[in-house]
Amino acid sequence: MATSKASKVKLDPARIPAHIAIIMDGNGRWAKRRFLPRVAGHKQGMQNVKTITKAASRLGVKVLTLYAFSTENWKRPGSEVNYLMRLPVDFFNDFMPDLIKENVKVEVMGELDDLPPQTRQASEKAMADTANNTGMILNFALNYGGRDELVHAAQKLAKQVQEGELSPNDIDDRHFANALMTGFLGDLADPDLLIRTSGELRISNFLLWQIAYSELVFVDDYWPDFSPAALEAAIAEYQARDRRFGGLKNKTAIFW
């Protein structure tokens, strides 16, 4: 169920989700409502990444994964794609001092080899410049698709089997999770909370394996309007839920 109104809420600091993933949706519609070009919405959306990154870091979130550009987004008009590919360059150039100050570590996952050279280089530089930071991990999914990730993981494991490094019978959840693009996150790879903005009620090929037990919160706000207060409201909704992971807290329950 979508929610949109965000007011000051009281959060339990001991139950802040360790990993939050966000599908940042609605930039184009935000711009259209203001009779602006779609790229204006993307620019404002990137500004909001700075705001939400700081808010999440200060709340104690350990990993913030943002869906920045999907493998399907290449289908958009060339002028829009070119603008989107330029945004990471401008973002990292402008935001790097704040990332250093906030002790945020940048990671970028996706098919990075297929990105334009300046986009890939900016991403790699951001990761290198923040490699020694020990605070929240800001993980961008850039040129990323969930199905594409699963295919690559299967290929990686198949190659290990072919080369005799792994037996087919040894492949389990842990091996498969480690073969995914989020493998570097270890125990933090699976989001506790997935948020999608703009009122859309779908996953859009994002973290298909990792969100198996994530709590999902859908908000009506377009991404440029998604505020720190809205983030806290989503976390409050997460904290109000009973996470059982397929089990029961009351193990004495009787089934008839």
Short mmCIF file of C-alpha atoms in Angstrom, two decimals, residues 4-166:
data_model
loop_
_atom_site.label_atom_id
_atom_site.label_comp_id
_atom_site.label_asym_id
_atom_site.label_seq_id
_atom_site.Cartn_x
_atom_site.Cartn_y
_atom_site.Cartn_z
CA SER A 4 3.00 9.66 0.92
CA LYS A 5 2.56 11.87 3.97
CA ALA A 6 5.69 12.13 6.07
CA SER A 7 5.65 13.60 9.55
CA LYS A 8 8.13 13.49 12.39
CA VAL A 9 8.21 9.99 13.82
CA LYS A 10 10.00 8.39 16.73
CA LEU A 11 12.39 5.68 15.61
CA ASP A 12 13.99 2.90 17.61
CA PRO A 13 17.72 3.51 17.04
CA ALA A 14 18.42 -0.16 17.79
CA ARG A 15 16.21 -1.29 14.89
CA ILE A 16 17.39 0.92 12.04
CA PRO A 17 17.52 -1.27 8.90
CA ALA A 18 21.14 -2.10 8.18
CA HIS A 19 20.63 -2.09 4.41
CA ILE A 20 18.11 0.11 2.63
CA ALA A 21 17.59 -0.11 -1.13
CA ILE A 22 15.68 2.55 -3.04
CA ILE A 23 14.15 2.54 -6.50
CA MET A 24 14.41 6.25 -7.24
CA ASP A 25 11.37 6.71 -9.49
CA GLY A 26 9.40 9.72 -10.72
CA ASN A 27 12.03 12.24 -11.85
CA GLY A 28 10.41 12.70 -15.25
CA ARG A 29 6.90 13.07 -13.85
CA TRP A 30 8.17 15.53 -11.24
CA ALA A 31 9.53 17.68 -14.07
CA LYS A 32 6.41 17.31 -16.21
CA ARG A 33 4.20 18.60 -13.39
CA ARG A 34 6.35 21.73 -13.37
CA PHE A 35 6.37 22.07 -17.17
CA LEU A 36 10.10 21.38 -17.20
CA PRO A 37 12.12 19.02 -19.42
CA ARG A 38 12.67 15.51 -18.08
CA VAL A 39 16.38 16.18 -17.58
CA ALA A 40 15.46 18.85 -15.02
CA GLY A 41 13.83 16.11 -12.97
CA HIS A 42 16.94 13.95 -13.21
CA LYS A 43 19.10 16.86 -12.10
CA GLN A 44 16.86 17.53 -9.10
CA GLY A 45 16.78 13.82 -8.35
CA MET A 46 20.56 13.69 -8.21
CA GLN A 47 20.55 16.61 -5.80
CA ASN A 48 18.18 14.63 -3.61
CA VAL A 49 20.62 11.71 -3.58
CA LYS A 50 22.94 13.97 -1.59
CA THR A 51 20.20 14.83 0.90
CA ILE A 52 19.05 11.24 1.45
CA THR A 53 22.62 9.91 1.61
CA LYS A 54 23.41 12.26 4.48
CA ALA A 55 20.13 11.47 6.24
CA ALA A 56 20.61 7.71 5.97
CA SER A 57 24.22 7.92 7.12
CA ARG A 58 23.29 9.97 10.18
CA LEU A 59 20.48 7.54 11.07
CA GLY A 60 23.00 4.70 11.25
CA VAL A 61 22.18 2.88 8.02
CA LYS A 62 25.13 0.70 7.02
CA VAL A 63 24.36 0.26 3.30
CA LEU A 64 22.26 2.44 1.01
CA THR A 65 21.77 0.93 -2.45
CA LEU A 66 20.27 3.25 -5.07
CA TYR A 67 18.90 2.12 -8.43
CA ALA A 68 20.50 4.79 -10.61
CA PHE A 69 20.29 3.35 -14.14
CA SER A 70 18.92 0.02 -15.31
CA THR A 71 19.97 -2.14 -18.23
CA GLU A 72 16.56 -1.28 -19.72
CA ASN A 73 17.08 2.48 -19.49
CA TRP A 74 19.20 2.43 -22.67
CA LYS A 75 15.85 2.30 -24.52
CA ARG A 76 15.16 5.93 -23.60
CA PRO A 77 15.81 8.80 -26.03
CA GLY A 78 19.51 9.30 -26.74
CA SER A 79 19.57 12.84 -25.38
CA GLU A 80 18.15 11.68 -22.05
CA VAL A 81 20.55 8.73 -21.82
CA ASN A 82 23.50 11.03 -22.55
CA TYR A 83 22.37 13.35 -19.76
CA LEU A 84 21.96 10.45 -17.34
CA MET A 85 25.45 9.23 -18.17
CA ARG A 86 26.83 12.69 -17.41
CA LEU A 87 25.11 12.93 -14.02
CA PRO A 88 27.49 10.59 -12.13
CA VAL A 89 30.45 12.67 -13.34
CA ASP A 90 28.91 15.89 -12.04
CA PHE A 91 27.62 14.21 -8.89
CA PHE A 92 30.94 12.78 -7.80
CA ASN A 93 32.85 15.95 -8.70
CA ASP A 94 30.47 18.06 -6.63
CA PHE A 95 29.65 15.71 -3.75
CA MET A 96 33.04 14.12 -3.05
CA PRO A 97 34.04 16.57 -0.26
CA ASP A 98 30.79 15.79 1.55
CA LEU A 99 31.24 12.06 1.06
CA ILE A 100 34.70 12.29 2.60
CA LYS A 101 33.38 14.43 5.47
CA GLU A 102 30.53 11.98 6.12
CA ASN A 103 32.98 9.02 5.98
CA VAL A 104 30.80 7.43 3.26
CA LYS A 105 32.30 4.71 1.08
CA VAL A 106 31.16 4.60 -2.56
CA GLU A 107 30.58 1.37 -4.44
CA VAL A 108 29.16 0.99 -7.94
CA MET A 109 27.77 -2.29 -9.25
CA GLY A 110 26.48 -3.20 -12.69
CA GLU A 111 27.83 -3.71 -16.19
CA LEU A 112 30.42 -0.95 -15.79
CA ASP A 113 32.41 -1.96 -18.87
CA ASP A 114 29.48 -0.93 -21.06
CA LEU A 115 29.33 2.61 -19.65
CA PRO A 116 30.75 5.60 -21.51
CA PRO A 117 34.44 6.08 -20.57
CA GLN A 118 33.89 9.28 -18.58
CA THR A 119 31.05 7.70 -16.57
CA ARG A 120 33.07 4.58 -15.80
CA GLN A 121 36.16 6.60 -14.90
CA ALA A 122 34.19 8.89 -12.58
CA SER A 123 32.69 5.85 -10.84
CA GLU A 124 36.04 4.14 -10.46
CA LYS A 125 37.63 7.33 -9.12
CA ALA A 126 34.85 7.78 -6.56
CA MET A 127 35.37 4.22 -5.33
CA ALA A 128 39.13 4.74 -5.12
CA ASP A 129 38.84 8.12 -3.37
CA THR A 130 36.53 6.71 -0.67
CA ALA A 131 38.05 3.23 -0.37
CA ASN A 132 39.41 3.93 3.11
CA ASN A 133 36.18 5.40 4.48
CA THR A 134 34.63 3.26 7.20
CA GLY A 135 31.10 4.65 7.43
CA MET A 136 27.97 3.91 5.42
CA ILE A 137 28.38 2.27 2.02
CA LEU A 138 26.65 4.21 -0.75
CA ASN A 139 26.12 1.55 -3.39
CA PHE A 140 24.95 2.70 -6.83
CA ALA A 141 23.31 0.18 -9.16
CA LEU A 142 24.44 1.62 -12.49
CA ASN A 143 23.68 -0.17 -15.75
CA TYR A 144 22.25 -2.90 -13.54
CA GLY A 145 19.50 -5.45 -14.10
CA GLY A 146 18.42 -8.19 -11.72
CA ARG A 147 17.97 -10.88 -14.35
CA ASP A 148 21.28 -9.93 -15.96
CA GLU A 149 22.92 -10.29 -12.54
CA LEU A 150 21.46 -13.76 -12.05
CA VAL A 151 22.66 -14.89 -15.48
CA HIS A 152 26.18 -13.64 -14.78
CA ALA A 153 26.19 -15.36 -11.39
CA ALA A 154 25.17 -18.66 -13.02
CA GLN A 155 27.89 -18.24 -15.64
CA LYS A 156 30.47 -17.52 -12.96
CA LEU A 157 29.56 -20.63 -11.00
CA ALA A 158 29.46 -22.73 -14.18
CA LYS A 159 32.97 -21.60 -15.02
CA GLN A 160 34.17 -22.56 -11.55
CA VAL A 161 32.63 -26.01 -12.00
CA GLN A 162 34.16 -26.34 -15.46
CA GLU A 163 37.60 -25.47 -14.10
CA GLY A 164 37.25 -27.96 -11.26
CA GLU A 165 37.16 -25.31 -8.52
CA LEU A 166 33.64 -26.24 -7.45
#
